[in-house]
Short mmCIF file of C-alpha atoms in Angstrom, two decimals:
data_model
loop_
_atom_site.label_atom_id
_atom_site.label_comp_id
_atom_site.label_asym_id
_atom_site.label_seq_id
_atom_site.Cartn_x
_atom_site.Cartn_y
_atom_site.Cartn_z
CA MET A 1 302.14 186.25 43.16
CA THR A 2 303.52 183.52 45.41
CA ALA A 3 302.06 185.08 48.55
CA LEU A 4 298.66 185.61 46.90
CA GLY A 5 298.66 182.07 45.54
CA SER A 6 299.51 180.59 48.94
CA VAL A 7 296.78 182.60 50.68
CA LEU A 8 294.16 181.54 48.11
CA LEU A 9 295.29 177.92 48.28
CA GLY A 10 295.13 177.97 52.07
CA ALA A 11 291.73 179.64 52.19
CA GLY A 12 290.32 177.20 49.64
CA THR A 13 291.69 174.22 51.55
CA LEU A 14 290.18 175.53 54.78
CA LEU A 15 286.77 176.00 53.13
CA GLY A 16 286.86 172.49 51.66
CA PHE A 17 287.73 171.10 55.08
CA LEU A 18 284.95 173.10 56.80
CA ALA A 19 282.46 171.85 54.22
CA ALA A 20 283.43 168.28 55.10
CA VAL A 21 283.09 168.96 58.83
CA GLY A 22 279.69 170.54 58.19
CA VAL A 23 278.54 167.55 56.16
CA ALA A 24 279.71 165.21 58.89
CA ARG A 25 278.21 167.21 61.77
CA PHE A 26 275.10 169.11 60.65
CA PRO A 27 271.81 167.59 61.81
CA SER A 28 269.92 167.06 58.53
CA ALA A 29 270.47 166.48 54.82
CA LEU A 30 269.40 169.99 53.80
CA ALA A 31 271.56 171.59 56.49
CA ARG A 32 274.47 169.50 55.21
CA MET A 33 273.80 170.76 51.71
CA HIS A 34 274.31 174.34 52.92
CA ALA A 35 277.84 173.30 53.88
CA SER A 36 278.68 171.30 50.78
CA THR A 37 277.24 173.50 48.01
CA LYS A 38 278.43 176.83 49.38
CA ALA A 39 281.79 176.15 51.01
CA ALA A 40 283.18 173.28 48.93
CA SER A 41 282.45 174.99 45.61
CA LEU A 42 284.14 178.24 46.57
CA GLY A 43 286.96 176.24 48.19
CA PHE A 44 287.55 174.33 44.96
CA ILE A 45 287.64 177.57 42.95
CA LEU A 46 290.07 179.20 45.40
CA VAL A 47 292.39 176.18 45.43
CA VAL A 48 292.62 176.04 41.64
CA VAL A 49 293.04 179.82 41.26
CA GLY A 50 295.69 179.80 44.01
CA ALA A 51 297.53 176.87 42.42
CA ALA A 52 297.46 178.65 39.05
CA ALA A 53 298.94 181.76 40.67
CA LEU A 54 301.70 179.62 42.18
CA ALA A 55 302.37 177.86 38.86
CA ARG A 56 302.71 181.24 37.09
CA SER A 57 301.84 180.00 33.64
CA PRO A 58 299.18 181.42 31.30
CA GLY A 59 297.85 177.95 30.56
CA ALA A 60 297.23 177.30 34.24
CA ALA A 61 295.50 180.68 34.53
CA GLY A 62 293.20 179.69 31.64
CA ILE A 63 292.33 176.46 33.42
CA ALA A 64 291.61 178.35 36.63
CA VAL A 65 289.22 180.70 34.82
CA LEU A 66 287.53 177.73 33.19
CA VAL A 67 287.17 175.83 36.46
CA ALA A 68 285.83 178.88 38.30
CA ALA A 69 283.24 179.65 35.61
CA PHE A 70 282.23 176.01 35.38
CA GLN A 71 281.84 175.65 39.11
CA PHE A 72 279.85 178.87 39.47
CA LEU A 73 277.45 177.60 36.82
CA THR A 74 277.09 173.98 37.90
CA ALA A 75 277.10 174.21 41.71
CA PRO A 76 273.73 176.05 42.00
CA VAL A 77 272.17 173.67 39.47
CA SER A 78 273.21 170.48 41.25
CA GLY A 79 272.41 172.15 44.59
CA HIS A 80 268.89 172.98 43.41
CA LEU A 81 268.29 169.46 42.07
CA LEU A 82 269.68 167.71 45.15
CA GLY A 83 267.80 170.07 47.48
CA ARG A 84 264.55 169.36 45.68
CA ALA A 85 265.13 165.61 45.70
CA ALA A 86 266.15 165.57 49.38
CA THR A 87 263.08 167.59 50.35
CA LEU A 88 260.72 165.37 48.41
CA ALA A 89 262.35 162.34 50.03
CA GLY A 90 261.70 163.94 53.42
CA ALA A 91 265.39 164.16 54.32
CA HIS A 92 265.11 167.46 56.17
CA GLY A 93 265.29 168.08 59.89
CA ASP A 94 262.56 169.45 62.09
CA LEU A 95 261.10 172.39 60.24
CA LEU A 96 259.70 175.42 62.03
CA VAL A 97 257.70 176.30 58.94
CA ASP A 98 257.06 173.98 56.02
CA ASP A 99 255.24 175.66 53.16
CA PHE A 100 256.36 172.95 50.77
CA SER A 101 254.84 169.91 52.45
CA GLY A 102 252.65 167.79 50.24
CA ARG A 103 253.58 169.57 47.02
CA ARG A 104 255.07 167.47 44.33
CA ALA A 105 254.96 169.47 41.16
CA PRO A 106 255.34 167.40 38.01
CA LEU A 107 258.65 167.90 36.21
CA PRO A 108 258.29 170.90 33.92
CA GLU A 109 257.70 170.41 30.22
CA PRO A 110 260.69 171.12 28.02
CA PRO A 111 260.32 174.57 26.46
CA SER A 112 258.71 174.58 23.03
CA GLY A 113 258.09 177.21 20.38
CA GLU A 114 260.18 179.07 17.91
CA THR A 115 263.93 178.69 17.95
CA VAL A 116 266.38 181.53 17.94
CA PHE A 117 269.90 181.50 16.60
CA SER A 118 272.45 183.15 18.87
CA THR A 119 275.85 184.15 17.52
CA SER A 120 277.23 184.89 20.96
CA ARG A 121 276.34 181.40 22.16
CA VAL A 122 278.19 179.83 19.20
CA ALA A 123 281.19 182.10 19.87
CA GLY A 124 281.07 181.22 23.57
CA THR A 125 281.07 177.49 22.84
CA ALA A 126 283.99 177.92 20.44
CA LEU A 127 285.92 179.90 23.06
CA LEU A 128 285.24 177.21 25.65
CA TRP A 129 286.50 174.61 23.19
CA VAL A 130 289.75 176.53 22.62
CA LEU A 131 290.21 176.94 26.40
CA LEU A 132 289.70 173.23 26.93
CA TRP A 133 292.27 172.34 24.28
CA ARG A 134 294.65 175.02 25.61
CA ASP A 135 295.80 175.62 22.05
CA ALA A 136 295.06 178.85 20.20
CA ALA A 137 295.63 177.41 16.68
CA VAL A 138 293.25 178.35 13.86
CA GLY A 139 292.27 174.71 13.39
CA THR A 140 291.22 174.41 17.04
CA PHE A 141 289.04 177.49 16.75
CA ALA A 142 287.49 176.17 13.53
CA ALA A 143 286.69 172.88 15.25
CA GLY A 144 285.20 174.86 18.16
CA LEU A 145 282.99 176.78 15.73
CA ILE A 146 281.77 173.51 14.21
CA VAL A 147 280.97 172.17 17.70
CA GLY A 148 279.21 175.43 18.60
CA LEU A 149 277.10 175.38 15.44
CA THR A 150 276.21 171.73 16.01
CA VAL A 151 275.13 172.43 19.59
CA GLU A 152 273.13 175.42 18.36
CA ALA A 153 271.41 173.28 15.73
CA VAL A 154 270.62 170.37 18.06
CA GLY A 155 269.95 172.14 21.37
CA ARG A 156 266.69 173.70 22.53
CA ARG A 157 266.87 177.45 22.42
CA ARG A 158 263.56 179.17 22.79
CA THR A 159 264.44 182.46 24.40
CA VAL A 160 267.57 184.48 24.12
CA ALA A 161 267.94 186.31 27.40
CA ARG A 162 269.51 189.60 26.40
CA ILE A 163 271.83 190.79 29.10
CA ARG A 164 272.63 194.41 29.93
CA PRO A 165 276.39 194.51 30.54
CA LEU A 166 276.60 197.13 33.28
CA PRO A 167 273.82 195.82 35.55
CA ALA A 168 275.17 192.32 34.92
CA LEU A 169 278.57 193.42 36.15
CA ARG A 170 276.96 195.09 39.18
CA PHE A 171 275.06 191.87 39.89
CA LEU A 172 278.28 189.86 39.59
CA VAL A 173 280.03 192.09 42.14
CA PHE A 174 277.04 191.82 44.49
CA TYR A 175 276.95 188.05 43.93
CA VAL A 176 280.64 187.60 44.76
CA GLY A 177 280.04 189.62 47.95
CA GLN A 178 277.09 187.38 48.83
CA VAL A 179 279.23 184.28 48.28
CA ALA A 180 281.91 185.68 50.60
CA VAL A 181 279.38 186.58 53.33
CA SER A 182 277.60 183.24 53.13
CA ASN A 183 280.87 181.34 53.39
CA ALA A 184 282.00 183.39 56.37
CA ARG A 185 278.70 182.73 58.12
CA LEU A 186 278.84 179.06 57.27
CA ALA A 187 282.41 178.78 58.51
CA TRP A 188 281.25 180.30 61.80
CA GLU A 189 278.33 177.90 61.94
CA VAL A 190 280.58 174.89 61.38
CA ALA A 191 283.41 176.00 63.63
CA THR A 192 281.24 176.73 66.67
CA PRO A 193 280.34 173.58 68.55
CA TRP A 194 276.78 174.61 69.38
CA HIS A 195 273.89 174.21 66.97
CA ASP A 196 271.27 176.21 68.84
CA GLU A 197 271.10 178.72 66.07
CA ILE A 198 270.16 176.23 63.40
CA ALA A 199 266.41 176.58 62.95
CA GLU A 200 265.36 175.10 59.65
CA ALA A 201 262.34 176.12 57.62
CA ILE A 202 261.07 175.97 54.06
CA VAL A 203 259.45 179.23 53.00
CA ARG A 204 257.22 179.89 49.99
CA CYS A 205 258.37 183.04 48.18
CA PRO A 206 256.15 184.22 45.31
CA LEU A 207 258.13 186.06 42.65
CA GLU A 208 256.88 189.21 40.98
CA THR A 209 258.65 188.48 37.72
CA LEU A 210 257.07 186.55 34.87
CA SER A 211 260.37 185.98 33.15
CA PRO A 212 261.96 182.51 33.35
CA PRO A 213 265.55 183.82 32.93
CA VAL A 214 265.11 186.21 35.88
CA ALA A 215 263.53 183.47 38.00
CA ILE A 216 266.35 181.06 37.19
CA LEU A 217 268.97 183.67 38.03
CA VAL A 218 267.24 184.31 41.38
CA ALA A 219 266.92 180.58 42.11
CA ASN A 220 270.60 179.99 41.37
CA SER A 221 271.80 183.01 43.36
CA VAL A 222 269.72 182.01 46.37
CA THR A 223 271.74 178.81 46.64
CA PHE A 224 274.92 180.87 47.11
CA SER A 225 273.30 183.52 49.34
CA PRO A 226 273.84 183.47 53.10
CA GLY A 227 271.72 180.89 54.87
CA THR A 228 269.34 180.08 52.01
CA LEU A 229 269.04 177.21 49.55
CA THR A 230 266.64 176.82 46.63
CA VAL A 231 264.42 173.80 47.02
CA GLU A 232 261.98 174.30 44.17
CA LEU A 233 261.06 176.79 41.48
CA THR A 234 257.57 176.19 40.20
CA GLU A 235 254.58 177.73 38.42
CA GLU A 236 251.36 177.97 40.44
CA PRO A 237 250.68 179.57 37.83
CA GLU A 238 252.80 182.55 38.93
CA LEU A 239 256.45 181.76 39.51
CA VAL A 240 257.08 180.65 43.09
CA LEU A 241 260.36 179.87 44.75
CA TYR A 242 260.59 177.52 47.74
CA VAL A 243 263.61 178.34 49.87
CA HIS A 244 265.20 176.33 52.65
CA VAL A 245 266.46 178.62 55.43
CA LEU A 246 269.15 177.47 57.84
CA ARG A 247 268.46 180.11 60.49
CA PHE A 248 264.80 180.94 60.28
CA ARG A 249 263.34 183.99 62.03
CA ASP A 250 260.18 184.81 60.14
CA ARG A 251 258.64 184.42 56.69
CA GLU A 252 258.60 188.11 55.87
CA GLU A 253 262.33 188.47 56.44
CA THR A 254 263.11 185.65 54.01
CA ARG A 255 260.64 187.00 51.45
CA ALA A 256 262.15 190.48 51.70
CA GLU A 257 265.60 189.02 51.03
CA ILE A 258 264.34 187.17 47.95
CA ARG A 259 262.51 190.29 46.76
CA ALA A 260 265.72 192.35 47.00
CA LEU A 261 267.58 189.67 45.06
CA GLU A 262 264.84 189.60 42.45
CA GLU A 263 265.05 193.35 41.90
CA ARG A 264 268.75 193.07 41.22
CA ALA A 265 268.23 190.08 38.93
CA THR A 266 265.49 191.86 36.95
CA ALA A 267 267.86 194.70 36.16
CA VAL A 268 270.31 192.29 34.52
CA PHE A 269 268.04 191.42 31.61
CA ARG A 270 266.57 193.59 28.89
CA PRO A 271 262.89 194.17 29.59
CA ASP A 272 261.75 192.44 26.37
CA VAL A 273 262.38 189.02 27.91
CA THR A 274 260.33 189.73 31.00
CA ARG A 275 257.12 188.66 29.32
CA ARG A 276 256.53 184.96 29.36
CA GLY A 277 256.73 183.06 26.07
CA MET B 1 306.48 170.59 54.76
CA ASP B 2 305.59 171.79 51.30
CA PRO B 3 302.40 173.90 51.55
CA VAL B 4 300.81 172.09 48.62
CA THR B 5 301.32 168.73 50.34
CA GLY B 6 299.91 170.23 53.55
CA ALA B 7 296.80 171.43 51.71
CA GLN B 8 296.33 168.01 50.16
CA ILE B 9 296.61 166.31 53.56
CA VAL B 10 293.97 168.64 55.01
CA LEU B 11 291.70 167.98 52.02
CA ALA B 12 292.22 164.24 52.45
CA ILE B 13 291.18 164.46 56.12
CA GLY B 14 288.11 166.38 54.95
CA ALA B 15 287.35 163.68 52.40
CA ALA B 16 287.61 161.09 55.18
CA ALA B 17 285.11 163.10 57.28
CA ALA B 18 282.76 163.30 54.30
CA SER B 19 283.17 159.56 53.68
CA PHE B 20 281.92 159.01 57.21
CA ARG B 21 278.65 160.58 56.07
CA VAL B 22 278.59 158.40 52.92
CA VAL B 23 278.76 155.30 55.09
CA ARG B 24 276.53 156.59 57.87
CA GLY B 25 273.74 158.06 55.74
CA PRO B 26 271.01 157.80 56.97
CA SER B 27 269.13 158.69 53.76
CA ILE B 28 270.26 158.22 50.17
CA ALA B 29 270.19 162.00 49.79
CA ASP B 30 272.82 162.27 52.55
CA ARG B 31 275.03 159.75 50.81
CA ILE B 32 274.78 161.46 47.43
CA ILE B 33 275.50 164.87 48.96
CA ALA B 34 278.52 163.49 50.81
CA LEU B 35 279.84 161.56 47.80
CA ASP B 36 279.54 164.70 45.68
CA LEU B 37 281.63 166.48 48.30
CA VAL B 38 284.27 163.72 48.33
CA LEU B 39 284.67 164.10 44.57
CA LEU B 40 284.89 167.88 44.87
CA LEU B 41 287.60 167.55 47.53
CA LEU B 42 289.46 165.11 45.28
CA ALA B 43 289.23 167.64 42.44
CA SER B 44 290.53 170.33 44.84
CA ALA B 45 293.51 168.18 45.86
CA MET B 46 294.29 167.54 42.19
CA GLY B 47 293.87 171.23 41.47
CA ALA B 48 296.41 172.04 44.19
CA GLU B 49 298.89 169.85 42.31
CA ILE B 50 298.77 172.38 39.43
CA ALA B 51 300.94 174.61 41.68
CA ARG B 52 303.77 172.08 41.34
CA THR B 53 303.39 170.59 37.87
CA GLY B 54 301.81 173.43 35.89
CA GLU B 55 298.82 172.82 33.69
CA ASP B 56 300.23 169.91 31.67
CA LEU B 57 299.50 166.95 33.89
CA PHE B 58 296.50 167.71 36.07
CA ALA B 59 294.38 170.36 34.36
CA THR B 60 292.26 167.98 32.30
CA PRO B 61 291.72 165.43 35.09
CA VAL B 62 290.59 168.23 37.43
CA ILE B 63 287.92 169.28 34.95
CA VAL B 64 286.93 165.66 34.35
CA VAL B 65 286.52 164.92 38.07
CA ALA B 66 284.51 168.13 38.62
CA LEU B 67 282.31 167.18 35.66
CA VAL B 68 281.78 163.66 37.00
CA ALA B 69 280.84 165.15 40.39
CA PHE B 70 278.27 167.41 38.75
CA ALA B 71 276.81 164.67 36.55
CA GLY B 72 276.73 162.31 39.54
CA ALA B 73 274.86 164.82 41.69
CA VAL B 74 272.30 165.49 38.94
CA LEU B 75 271.76 161.79 38.25
CA GLY B 76 271.59 161.04 41.98
CA ALA B 77 268.92 163.69 42.46
CA ARG B 78 266.92 162.31 39.55
CA PHE B 79 267.31 158.79 40.93
CA ILE B 80 265.86 159.78 44.30
CA GLU B 81 262.88 161.45 42.63
CA TRP B 82 262.07 158.54 40.34
CA ARG B 83 262.57 155.93 43.01
CA ASP B 84 260.58 157.62 45.73
CA VAL B 85 257.31 158.28 43.92
CA PRO B 86 254.66 156.11 45.62
CA GLU B 87 252.19 154.78 43.08
CA GLU B 88 249.00 156.30 44.46
CA GLU B 89 250.63 159.71 44.55
CA GLU B 90 251.57 159.41 40.92
CA GLU B 91 247.94 158.71 40.04
CA GLU B 92 246.88 161.77 42.02
CA GLY B 93 249.25 163.82 39.92
CA GLN B 94 247.57 162.66 36.72
CA THR B 95 244.03 163.52 37.67
#
């Protein structure tokens, strides 16, 4: 446990450090984002998981799980928003291909329509509440249920994306592999003193899916995939993803990568959500 | 040297490198990206402290700092978008 914890702590520290070097050295804002969103997020998760393994207490393990889940959810979202904003502000380097230039889609309308009550979402919120309090008392769980029901009543909740457990697990394994590969590549990119291989481009990738949950899953996974970063997900009127590529070779290669990711993402959801509401 | 202290020193050096980018810019996007990273490295250094003190002292602050980093990045991104819309382009969007 001690050895594992030390290794994780060390690896996480190294990734955090490499992210900082990348941010300091890479030539443009979007290239810097590749370093900060990919490496620093995984580094943070590894440090906390490693520290929890060293602390050897169940409470610390709970915190580590919470931090990891939280970071996996929030990092692609903030990466997507920052990437979009930086692109619109023109803070990218010289682009070999720029399919995005001149497009400023209006911010999407908030989803409307019928609302759906989801028991699992209420239970999830309650569980999160208990984890945050680190106290498994009945009263804490009751309070968590109240919070969950309140969120469910107040929040927007048009579609319930129904997830198929086994494909979801397969996607998670694939995703973790992608995260590892992209961090290894990024570490190489940062650690080598030459930048000849950085060739930035923004590629338009039309999606085949009509389902917003699938598109969002693809957009978020792209941010953690090797060498790619989501810049914009938009309706033209079909769903189109704009992807920033750190080492561009050609459009078709990028599109093929996104297509492969999309196929995996489509399998995660039950088909009844793949029609657009 | 205690490995946890060593990790924190390395993370602090990283935060200093990222701070260089906060100061240097050149665009606001660069500064927000770098500041987000500084906060994440701070959260990592605090997370490393869990190895020594257990979950009692640092667990909640770690989550709070990570949350502030996320909220800051989202607000920063929104700020750039709202600030940078030239007026004639906005009118184009409406027609």
